Amino acid sequence: MDPHLLRTFVAVARSASFSTAARELGYTQSAVSQQIAALEADLGVPLLRRRPVTPTDAGQRLLEHATPILLRLDAARADIRRVSGAPPAHLRAGASPLADTGGLTEALVAVRRAMPRVSAGLSVLGRDAVVTGVARGELDVGLVDGVTAPSDPLRLVEVGTLSTAVVSTGPLVVALPASHPLASRTALRLGDLADAGWIDAPDAAIPLGQLRAVARGDGFRAGFRYDGAERSVLLALVAAGAGLALLPGSVVRDRPDLAAVPLAAPALTHRTELVHGSLTEPAAALTALLSTAGRRTGPGTTTA
Amino acid sequence: MDPHLLRTFVAVARSASFSTAARELGYTQSAVSQQIAALEADLGVPLLRRRPVTPTDAGQRLLEHATPILLRLDAARADIRRVSGAPPAHLRAGASPLADTGGLTEALVAVRRAMPRVSAGLSVLGRDAVVTGVARGELDVGLVDGVTAPSDPLRLVEVGTLSTAVVSTGPLVVALPASHPLASRTALRLGDLADAGWIDAPDAAIPLGQLRAVARGDGFRAGFRYDGAERSVLLALVAAGAGLALLPGSVVRDRPDLAAVPLAAPALTHRTELVHGSLTEPAAALTALLSTAGRRTGPGTTTA
DNA sequence: CTGGTTCCATTAGCGATACTGATCGGGTGG
DNA sequence: CCACCCGATCAGTATCGCTAATGGAACCAG
């Protein structure tokens, strides 16, 4: 179970082709074939059906493990690189689309003022991509948002020794067209809306999957899917009656054709958390500027 | 970052000796020396100080990653073995000392009656050992107990694709000597007891570390440590005034020299959860007998 | 100070490993 | 039925990773 073999196994399974994977990885087709054979010999089970190339049950299981293992190996590398070597001259931040970046932008600018030689960058990415980016060392800090009960931590992808700190929390609102029968309510219960028509907009609103996980209720069926991250487009969809959307209260500006009704029950808040590994020098300056609320640390970790 | 190298690195760091680790692993000392050198060359950093053998900062970081990575690799192996190959003729269960094994013992016996050819076994282990044992495939099912807010899952060691199900929940009680001033109370708030003298008995009572993590309060200092798992000894210690202990209500039998006062706040319950990977045939029979309450599944997993 | 001991590093040599390039064979589509 | 695509297999070779032997530093006893 050499990581090398795992990596090519993942590539083969993803591309459903030995030869394509070989080209991707810079091997010959023969090498890939032998690597897969070695893996199968080691585990004593066929992992792939050939022609067409499809994972077997065992292969599927291995795939589910391989990605996190490879991620964790990268994370270890990145972690070690951070503690050794000179402090880097850049500061790369990542944020999920709905994260509260208010403090971050200011802090980034402030760090650049204090350390003019460091270049700064900010990328907006999916929630998981932010966390894995930080783990891999491609980002120095990440800002991730999500929905939880007020006292619970966000449920992030587990990658080991990352620290988190709460940056801000706020209410959630249901966005409805102004003409909707519930638009005049002052508060809404989620249970009443399980059967409403929702827009599934993973990048522009709270993803319905996350909602189902937290609310434990089933339902929340998507009648419409929006794959962009543009908030104004999403709100236009809501106004046009494509469905409802759950959003952090802070992002819904007053619009005449929309109503934004606070969520009353269950008690859920929108929260953005700061994620980072052991801090490089510029990143430490940044987090110092951001750390207002109480610090918290991932399981099995201590904050320096 | 071959797992092979990681494994010997962990062994060397643990034993603080190249030669001892070599003997443990069945290598020559030379091989171990070369493996460590290879790892250091790969990462570009010294991982160990020699004479005496001590991890450097980078080595320490690597150690924190290596154990979970190796565990996860073992878990992948075990997972694959479970889906392939004949159903095993044994059923190995593990349970943490305070887990509610009431239903389990009956279920084990029932499975043996239904499938006379399977041999059954039960091991009482530490909480983490139960979870890692299940992950590694050394156990087919595990019963783990812990303390949480009523609607929260137990915070288990993260090893990937394990499923969990609630088996039972119950109240928590504070065990006090009968002569204690608070012994006559009908309920106690944990906040009032942060500064009391506690007995830290990780195997015989709720570990104070878990208590601190869940209650978010600091304090709960240990005035006395008991490393056994014998409940009667712990209760005798409490009666003798060595300190307080937090226990699941169900395990404190009436004793004249003891009081067991329910915990009123914060709202915490004692819960035992069933942990398992994909189920072998006998294990499936067992869990079917145990699954009364609602099923729940770990992040990133689906229950079959 | 000296000889012995312990421990890790280094080197030489050898067997195993893992790659490339070429070839084979089966399945597919024109 | 032929051409082609794709994965398996084989031969050959370079590299890797092990053992065995040796080297050198630190430590200890006398």
XYZ file of C-alpha atoms (C1' of nucleotides) in Angstrom:
668
model
C 0.000 0.000 0.000
C 2.668 2.388 -1.104
C 1.243 5.918 -1.478
C 2.694 5.822 -4.935
C 0.448 2.909 -5.819
C -2.533 4.529 -4.155
C -2.017 7.671 -6.176
C -1.979 5.831 -9.444
C -4.914 3.708 -8.375
C -6.920 6.843 -7.731
C -5.865 8.275 -11.072
C -6.812 5.109 -12.908
C -10.173 4.876 -11.207
C -10.899 8.521 -11.852
C -9.991 8.484 -15.493
C -11.339 4.956 -15.975
C -8.303 4.207 -18.074
C -4.850 2.777 -17.505
C -3.286 4.556 -20.438
C -4.781 7.953 -19.648
C -3.687 7.681 -16.051
C -0.225 6.693 -17.218
C 0.021 9.787 -19.370
C -1.234 11.965 -16.509
C 1.333 10.605 -14.106
C 4.223 10.446 -16.501
C 4.518 6.663 -16.538
C 4.255 4.163 -19.301
C 1.051 2.186 -19.562
C 3.022 -0.876 -18.623
C 4.132 0.651 -15.347
C 0.579 1.537 -14.391
C -0.627 -1.912 -15.230
C 2.077 -3.411 -13.052
C 1.352 -1.023 -10.204
C -2.303 -1.944 -10.150
C -1.368 -5.606 -10.361
C 0.988 -5.140 -7.413
C -1.729 -3.460 -5.381
C -4.188 -6.218 -6.160
C -1.608 -8.865 -5.330
C -0.848 -7.125 -2.038
C -4.499 -6.947 -1.038
C -5.412 -10.281 -2.542
C -8.484 -8.905 -4.293
C -9.219 -7.485 -7.731
C -9.727 -3.758 -7.369
C -10.754 -2.905 -10.901
C -12.818 -4.567 -13.555
C -11.153 -4.058 -16.938
C -12.806 -3.104 -20.165
C -14.422 -0.931 -19.164
C -12.310 0.071 -16.153
C -14.610 0.145 -13.143
C -13.827 -0.235 -9.463
C -14.948 -3.463 -7.816
C -16.525 -3.332 -4.360
C -13.118 -3.667 -2.797
C -11.760 -0.999 -5.121
C -14.566 1.319 -4.151
C -13.670 0.871 -0.507
C -10.047 1.543 -1.209
C -10.973 4.708 -3.071
C -12.867 5.987 -0.066
C -9.761 5.550 2.038
C -7.147 6.542 -0.493
C -8.109 10.162 -0.921
C -8.030 11.024 2.800
C -4.806 9.085 3.244
C -3.105 10.926 0.415
C -4.461 14.195 1.727
C -3.098 13.438 5.141
C 0.302 12.603 3.700
C 0.343 15.924 1.902
C -0.745 17.589 5.120
C 2.167 16.040 6.983
C 4.580 17.313 4.347
C 3.087 20.780 4.485
C 3.127 20.796 8.257
C 6.791 19.907 8.358
C 7.645 22.446 5.735
C 5.958 25.108 7.829
C 8.028 24.478 10.939
C 11.281 24.303 9.016
C 12.671 26.764 6.573
C 12.498 30.502 6.347
C 9.227 32.345 6.887
C 7.604 32.720 3.481
C 7.117 36.024 1.745
C 3.504 35.487 0.938
C 0.230 35.062 2.688
C -2.399 33.072 0.871
C -5.900 33.140 2.230
C -8.879 31.096 1.118
C -12.529 31.639 1.894
C -15.752 29.845 1.118
C -18.279 31.955 -0.792
C -20.512 32.783 2.164
C -17.801 33.213 4.758
C -17.711 36.532 6.511
C -14.629 38.083 4.947
C -15.203 41.498 6.451
C -12.444 41.261 9.022
C -10.223 39.276 6.715
C -9.894 41.837 3.969
C -9.010 44.530 6.449
C -6.571 42.259 8.205
C -4.878 41.290 4.950
C -4.356 44.916 4.104
C -3.097 45.643 7.593
C -0.577 42.808 7.372
C 0.700 44.095 4.074
C 1.098 47.525 5.593
C 3.051 46.093 8.503
C 5.118 43.733 6.336
C 5.401 45.361 2.946
C 7.551 42.568 1.508
C 4.906 39.884 1.823
C 2.546 39.504 -1.061
C -0.997 38.567 -0.161
C -3.637 36.604 -2.013
C -7.232 35.596 -1.505
C -9.075 32.760 -3.239
C -12.738 31.960 -2.973
C -13.184 28.200 -3.046
C -15.595 25.510 -1.958
C -15.716 24.713 1.756
C -13.826 21.469 1.450
C -11.311 22.973 -0.931
C -10.498 25.660 1.620
C -9.867 23.121 4.349
C -7.850 20.769 2.183
C -5.944 23.708 0.748
C -4.915 24.776 4.217
C -4.020 21.204 5.106
C -1.877 20.818 1.997
C -0.107 24.072 2.724
C -1.423 25.700 -0.427
C -3.196 28.216 1.744
C -1.896 29.772 4.940
C -5.287 30.501 6.421
C -8.838 29.666 5.473
C -12.201 31.099 6.292
C -14.988 28.549 6.197
C -18.647 29.104 6.887
C -21.373 26.710 7.804
C -24.513 26.121 9.796
C -24.589 24.701 13.314
C -26.292 24.790 16.616
C -24.919 27.805 18.494
C -22.495 25.930 20.730
C -21.329 23.291 18.260
C -18.200 23.483 16.185
C -18.488 23.388 12.429
C -18.163 19.915 11.019
C -15.183 20.248 8.746
C -13.430 17.662 6.639
C -11.166 15.841 9.036
C -7.519 16.251 8.142
C -5.793 16.181 11.464
C -3.852 18.915 13.072
C -5.624 22.037 11.992
C -6.666 24.696 14.459
C -9.879 26.619 14.181
C -11.212 29.780 15.730
C -14.619 31.346 15.491
C -14.544 34.561 13.502
C -18.155 35.600 13.523
C -21.642 34.273 13.857
C -24.938 35.596 12.647
C -28.535 34.710 12.061
C -29.911 32.750 9.156
C -32.728 33.990 6.996
C -35.019 32.344 4.510
C -35.178 34.284 1.272
C -38.640 34.291 -0.292
C -40.299 36.197 -3.089
C -42.173 39.213 -1.692
C -45.396 37.710 -2.941
C -44.964 34.447 -1.036
C -47.701 33.736 1.536
C -45.103 33.414 4.288
C -43.256 36.584 3.332
C -44.967 38.691 5.920
C -44.071 36.424 8.828
C -41.591 37.750 11.347
C -40.011 34.332 11.873
C -40.161 30.891 10.337
C -39.695 27.356 11.588
C -37.659 25.106 9.375
C -40.044 22.215 9.914
C -42.772 24.160 8.137
C -40.562 24.516 5.106
C -39.315 20.973 4.619
C -41.794 20.459 1.826
C -41.411 23.855 0.225
C -39.583 24.197 -3.064
C -35.940 24.948 -2.383
C -33.167 26.103 -4.624
C -30.066 23.992 -4.171
C -27.237 26.469 -4.596
C -24.173 24.943 -2.973
C -21.968 27.929 -3.696
C -24.364 30.820 -3.366
C -26.446 29.720 -0.369
C -26.395 27.152 2.399
C -26.249 23.789 0.626
C -29.322 21.687 1.233
C -27.130 18.745 2.196
C -25.693 20.693 5.078
C -29.165 21.742 6.065
C -30.433 18.175 6.143
C -27.443 17.054 8.178
C -27.909 19.712 10.809
C -31.663 19.784 10.958
C -31.879 15.977 11.046
C -35.103 16.393 9.169
C -35.367 14.829 5.783
C -37.116 16.659 3.032
C -35.675 19.916 1.730
C -35.982 18.615 -1.754
C -34.419 20.716 -4.445
C -36.752 21.912 -7.135
C -34.062 23.979 -8.801
C -30.327 23.904 -8.859
C -28.021 26.882 -9.225
C -24.353 26.144 -9.654
C -22.986 29.645 -9.726
C -21.648 31.664 -6.834
C -23.222 34.946 -7.870
C -25.447 36.081 -5.063
C -27.464 38.519 -7.127
C -28.397 35.771 -9.569
C -29.561 33.560 -6.752
C -31.678 36.314 -5.294
C -33.178 36.990 -8.697
C -34.075 33.308 -8.911
C -35.749 33.495 -5.531
C -37.628 36.615 -6.527
C -38.734 34.915 -9.720
C -40.218 32.107 -7.670
C -37.733 29.347 -8.483
C -37.716 28.384 -4.842
C -36.548 29.316 -1.377
C -32.987 29.695 -0.227
C -31.370 29.795 3.172
C -28.744 32.455 3.596
C -26.764 34.218 6.256
C -28.768 37.233 7.300
C -25.957 39.638 6.609
C -25.842 39.029 2.884
C -29.442 39.747 1.974
C -29.694 43.403 1.122
C -33.037 45.095 0.961
C -34.761 44.335 -2.252
C -38.358 45.266 -2.940
C -39.141 41.950 -4.619
C -37.720 39.822 -1.810
C -38.474 39.051 1.790
C -35.840 37.743 4.191
C -37.429 36.103 7.203
C -35.282 35.050 10.164
C -35.174 31.401 11.059
C -36.722 30.794 14.457
C -36.367 27.078 14.976
C -34.376 24.984 15.214
C -31.783 27.198 16.827
C -29.197 27.395 14.091
C -26.674 30.058 13.351
C -24.426 30.818 10.484
C -20.818 30.869 11.538
C -17.513 31.454 9.874
C -14.411 29.913 11.345
C -10.768 30.534 10.732
C -8.742 27.444 9.855
C -4.987 27.218 9.899
C -2.092 24.896 10.514
C 0.924 25.933 12.479
C 1.385 29.540 11.623
C 3.980 31.073 9.396
C 5.029 34.516 10.433
C 2.717 36.551 8.213
C -0.161 34.200 8.956
C 0.404 34.646 12.675
C 0.118 38.390 12.251
C -3.098 37.911 10.326
C -4.754 35.639 12.836
C -3.743 37.938 15.663
C -5.740 40.650 13.938
C -8.685 38.326 13.424
C -8.846 36.603 16.776
C -11.510 38.401 18.662
C -13.817 35.656 19.824
C -12.743 32.634 21.863
C -10.104 30.335 20.424
C -10.810 26.704 19.906
C -8.627 23.942 18.665
C -9.183 20.779 16.706
C -9.258 17.401 18.447
C -5.810 16.166 19.315
C -4.159 19.498 18.792
C -2.837 22.305 20.866
C -2.583 25.863 19.789
C 0.906 27.271 20.113
C 7.006 9.078 2.807
C 6.630 5.365 2.345
C 4.447 3.904 5.133
C 7.311 1.550 5.726
C 9.550 4.450 6.599
C 6.865 6.065 8.714
C 6.424 2.870 10.665
C 10.096 2.615 11.489
C 10.265 6.310 12.267
C 7.495 5.895 14.794
C 9.225 2.872 16.273
C 12.535 4.694 16.543
C 10.958 7.746 18.131
C 8.998 5.618 20.560
C 11.899 3.498 21.673
C 14.341 6.406 21.410
C 16.803 4.006 19.849
C 17.729 2.948 16.349
C 18.990 -0.467 17.387
C 16.027 -1.310 19.588
C 13.616 -0.293 16.868
C 15.587 -2.404 14.405
C 15.261 -5.446 16.616
C 11.528 -4.795 17.087
C 10.925 -4.543 13.373
C 13.200 -7.356 12.321
C 15.682 -5.161 10.502
C 19.354 -4.597 11.000
C 20.385 -1.394 12.685
C 21.913 -0.311 9.412
C 18.620 -0.581 7.589
C 16.889 1.564 10.177
C 19.602 4.164 10.013
C 19.258 4.289 6.253
C 15.488 4.474 6.409
C 15.582 7.439 8.739
C 18.217 9.061 6.574
C 15.998 8.522 3.527
C 13.028 10.090 5.287
C 15.084 13.075 6.353
C 16.482 13.457 2.860
C 12.996 13.275 1.387
C 11.629 15.938 3.709
C 14.793 17.987 3.739
C 14.831 18.336 7.515
C 16.426 16.448 10.373
C 13.674 14.573 12.187
C 15.653 13.188 15.077
C 18.463 14.421 17.251
C 20.916 11.578 17.894
C 22.542 10.661 21.175
C 20.143 10.742 22.814
C 17.517 10.047 20.148
C 14.897 12.772 20.409
C 12.458 14.079 17.825
C 13.116 17.554 16.472
C 10.222 19.961 15.995
C 9.706 18.642 12.496
C 9.932 15.079 13.796
C 7.335 15.832 16.409
C 4.986 17.099 13.735
C 5.566 14.039 11.645
C 4.836 11.827 14.617
C 1.477 13.508 15.101
C 0.584 12.678 11.526
C 2.209 9.285 11.233
C 0.062 7.413 13.723
C -3.279 8.400 12.189
C -1.948 7.766 8.699
C -0.769 4.296 9.602
C -4.038 3.627 11.366
C -5.951 4.689 8.327
C -3.861 2.445 6.120
C -4.620 -0.471 8.388
C -8.261 0.528 8.324
C -8.288 0.458 4.545
C -6.776 -3.024 4.563
C -9.311 -4.235 7.099
C -12.154 -2.646 5.218
C -11.188 -4.375 2.009
C -10.715 -7.671 3.740
C -14.225 -7.411 5.119
C -15.898 -6.989 1.751
C -13.896 -9.770 0.156
C -13.415 -13.286 1.355
C -15.654 -15.675 3.163
C -17.671 -14.545 6.169
C -15.538 -15.201 9.233
C -16.386 -17.771 11.841
C -15.907 -15.463 14.769
C -17.431 -12.371 16.201
C -15.141 -10.216 18.254
C -16.682 -7.434 20.266
C -14.932 -4.691 22.211
C -16.360 -2.397 24.828
C -15.064 0.478 26.902
C -15.289 -0.092 30.650
C -18.369 2.060 31.253
C -20.237 1.166 28.092
C -23.675 -0.282 28.562
C -23.064 -3.898 27.674
C -26.462 -5.072 28.813
C -27.904 -5.602 25.363
C -24.581 -6.713 23.968
C -24.081 -9.747 26.159
C -27.554 -10.981 25.404
C -27.112 -10.329 21.715
C -23.798 -12.162 21.636
C -25.397 -15.197 23.201
C -28.342 -14.984 20.820
C -26.026 -14.851 17.810
C -24.163 -17.897 19.023
C -27.425 -19.725 19.424
C -28.466 -18.792 15.898
C -25.049 -19.503 14.402
C -23.471 -22.194 16.524
C -20.313 -22.355 14.425
C -19.217 -18.811 15.113
C -17.102 -18.286 18.177
C -17.656 -15.051 20.022
C -15.351 -12.901 22.106
C -15.590 -9.761 24.159
C -12.716 -7.503 25.205
C -12.894 -4.553 27.519
C -10.500 -1.883 26.300
C -9.942 1.850 26.481
C -12.275 4.009 24.397
C -9.720 4.773 21.723
C -8.537 1.191 21.623
C -12.071 0.038 20.886
C -12.445 2.431 17.985
C -9.008 1.751 16.530
C -9.542 -1.970 17.029
C -12.719 -1.829 14.985
C -10.999 0.285 12.356
C -8.114 -2.163 12.100
C -10.505 -5.071 11.781
C -9.308 -6.631 15.023
C -12.812 -6.197 16.363
C -16.046 -6.654 14.460
C -18.096 -4.342 16.611
C -17.304 -1.937 19.421
C -19.304 -0.377 22.175
C -17.977 2.996 23.256
C -19.336 5.259 25.935
C -18.884 8.928 26.535
C -20.446 12.153 27.683
C -22.199 14.618 25.417
C -25.003 17.058 25.116
C -28.162 15.043 24.436
C -28.346 15.654 20.692
C -24.624 15.549 19.902
C -22.744 12.547 18.629
C -19.899 11.187 20.661
C -16.568 12.613 19.638
C -14.647 9.546 18.639
C -11.180 9.196 17.232
C -11.536 9.946 13.561
C -10.619 6.983 11.377
C -12.867 7.346 8.406
C -15.537 5.041 7.308
C -16.970 3.693 10.525
C -20.669 3.702 11.233
C -22.125 4.385 14.633
C -25.495 3.870 16.227
C -26.776 4.930 19.588
C -27.288 1.975 21.885
C -28.456 3.606 25.054
C -28.338 6.832 26.968
C -28.692 7.555 30.620
C -28.179 10.180 33.261
C -24.916 11.084 34.920
C -24.444 11.161 38.642
C -21.823 12.614 40.905
C -20.619 10.097 43.455
C -19.920 11.642 46.849
C -19.237 10.288 50.307
C -22.455 10.141 52.314
C -20.983 12.619 54.759
C -20.301 15.241 52.077
C -22.169 18.538 52.592
C -23.714 18.271 49.121
C -24.753 14.651 49.541
C -28.299 15.498 50.442
C -28.928 17.617 47.378
C -31.345 16.271 44.809
C -29.346 17.670 41.908
C -25.991 19.336 41.310
C -24.634 21.828 38.819
C -21.243 21.012 37.429
C -20.115 24.617 37.737
C -20.377 24.362 41.495
C -18.013 21.429 41.481
C -15.217 22.691 39.254
C -13.111 23.398 42.296
C -13.996 20.294 44.241
C -11.482 17.517 44.635
C -11.988 15.006 41.844
C -10.652 11.539 41.344
C -9.233 11.083 37.885
C -10.107 7.519 37.004
C -9.947 7.224 33.225
C -11.005 3.599 33.194
C -13.426 3.424 36.073
C -15.278 6.716 35.711
C -15.746 9.534 33.197
C -12.235 10.828 32.525
C -11.760 14.399 33.660
C -10.316 15.299 30.282
C -13.560 14.372 28.584
C -15.437 16.327 31.194
C -13.377 19.438 30.590
C -13.809 19.123 26.838
C -17.570 18.842 27.041
C -18.237 21.262 29.855
C -15.909 23.871 28.339
C -15.176 24.871 31.876
C -11.644 24.589 33.085
C -10.957 23.347 36.530
C -11.867 19.792 37.476
C -8.431 19.355 38.889
C -7.509 15.855 39.915
C -6.556 15.415 43.527
C -6.251 11.678 43.189
C -5.671 9.311 40.341
C -6.965 5.774 40.059
C -5.674 3.713 37.191
C -7.669 0.562 37.677
C -10.969 -0.326 36.096
C -12.512 -1.882 39.191
C -15.647 0.024 39.966
C -15.914 -1.129 43.551
C -12.448 0.163 44.297
C -13.305 3.527 42.848
C -16.466 3.747 44.901
C -14.531 2.828 48.006
C -12.138 5.652 47.239
C -15.026 8.057 46.903
C -16.534 6.824 50.165
C -13.180 7.275 51.855
C -13.131 10.895 50.754
C -10.414 10.714 48.107
C -12.559 12.897 45.897
C -15.627 13.020 43.683
C -16.257 10.985 40.579
C -18.675 11.357 37.717
C -20.343 8.137 36.647
C -23.228 6.887 34.585
C -26.221 6.667 36.877
C -26.851 3.042 36.104
C -23.609 1.778 37.598
C -23.867 3.229 41.076
C -25.576 0.677 43.253
C -27.001 1.652 46.580
C -24.315 1.886 49.154
C -24.875 3.291 52.609
C -21.597 5.206 52.640
C -22.160 6.868 49.263
C -24.508 9.382 47.712
C -25.133 9.554 43.986
C -26.585 12.896 43.002
C -27.860 13.473 39.473
C -26.188 16.125 37.396
C -28.606 18.948 36.633
C -26.554 21.323 34.549
C -25.133 21.484 32.006
C -27.435 19.105 30.203
C -25.139 16.153 29.667
C -25.954 12.524 29.251
C -23.974 9.358 29.290
C -24.299 7.516 26.034
C -22.971 4.320 24.603
C -22.677 3.956 20.865
C -22.125 0.961 18.669
C -19.219 1.301 16.239
C -18.593 -0.928 13.277
C -17.181 -1.010 9.780
C -18.943 -2.771 6.961
C -20.532 -5.738 8.591
C -19.456 -9.326 8.382
C -22.303 -11.759 8.513
C -22.225 -12.554 12.229
C -21.681 -8.895 13.056
C -24.716 -7.953 10.990
C -26.811 -10.353 13.014
C -25.486 -8.821 16.196
C -26.166 -5.237 15.245
C -29.639 -6.151 14.069
C -30.328 -7.363 17.588
C -28.846 -4.213 19.087
C -30.322 -1.559 16.836
C -33.258 -0.205 18.703
C -32.661 3.512 18.694
C -32.120 5.622 15.567
C -29.189 4.818 13.335
C -26.592 7.382 12.600
C -23.591 7.280 10.392
C -20.167 8.849 10.465
C -19.307 11.772 8.189
C -18.681 10.713 4.636
C -20.246 7.308 5.045
C -23.425 5.592 4.200
C -24.924 2.732 6.066
C -25.641 -0.275 3.907
C 44.211 7.963 30.787
C 42.874 3.597 28.790
C 40.298 -0.256 27.196
C 35.722 -1.791 26.672
C 31.119 -0.961 25.400
C 27.317 1.102 23.228
C 25.322 3.351 19.676
C 24.651 5.469 15.193
C 26.794 6.354 10.463
C 28.946 4.661 6.436
C 30.317 1.583 2.853
C 30.353 -2.449 -0.230
C 27.884 -5.825 -2.308
C 23.938 -8.368 -3.657
C 19.193 -9.616 -4.464
C 14.735 -7.568 -5.242
C 12.163 -3.958 -7.182
C 10.220 -0.976 -10.556
C 10.696 1.088 -14.536
C 10.839 1.174 -20.072
C 10.103 -0.719 -24.594
C 8.323 -4.330 -27.236
C 4.954 -7.756 -27.951
C 0.724 -10.283 -27.276
C -4.234 -10.953 -27.176
C -8.916 -9.792 -26.787
C -12.716 -6.847 -27.651
C -14.837 -3.203 -30.649
C -16.220 -0.576 -34.578
C -16.045 0.442 -39.386
C -12.781 -9.247 -41.461
C -9.512 -5.987 -40.639
C -7.750 -2.040 -38.058
C -7.474 -0.180 -33.898
C -7.519 0.517 -29.019
C -6.452 -1.031 -24.673
C -4.674 -3.727 -21.050
C -1.508 -7.818 -19.895
C 2.837 -9.753 -20.180
C 7.722 -10.292 -20.915
C 12.643 -9.201 -21.268
C 16.118 -6.177 -19.962
C 18.138 -2.775 -17.081
C 18.816 0.773 -13.578
C 17.837 1.655 -9.087
C 16.605 0.618 -4.526
C 16.882 -1.383 -0.070
C 18.581 -4.790 2.481
C 22.646 -7.282 5.143
C 27.216 -7.605 6.830
C 31.209 -5.424 8.072
C 33.560 -1.400 9.481
C 34.226 3.241 11.311
C 34.006 6.748 14.770
C 32.023 9.250 18.619
C 30.365 9.188 23.365
C 30.252 7.109 27.719
C 31.804 4.255 31.591
C 34.776 1.584 34.716
C 38.999 1.014 36.571
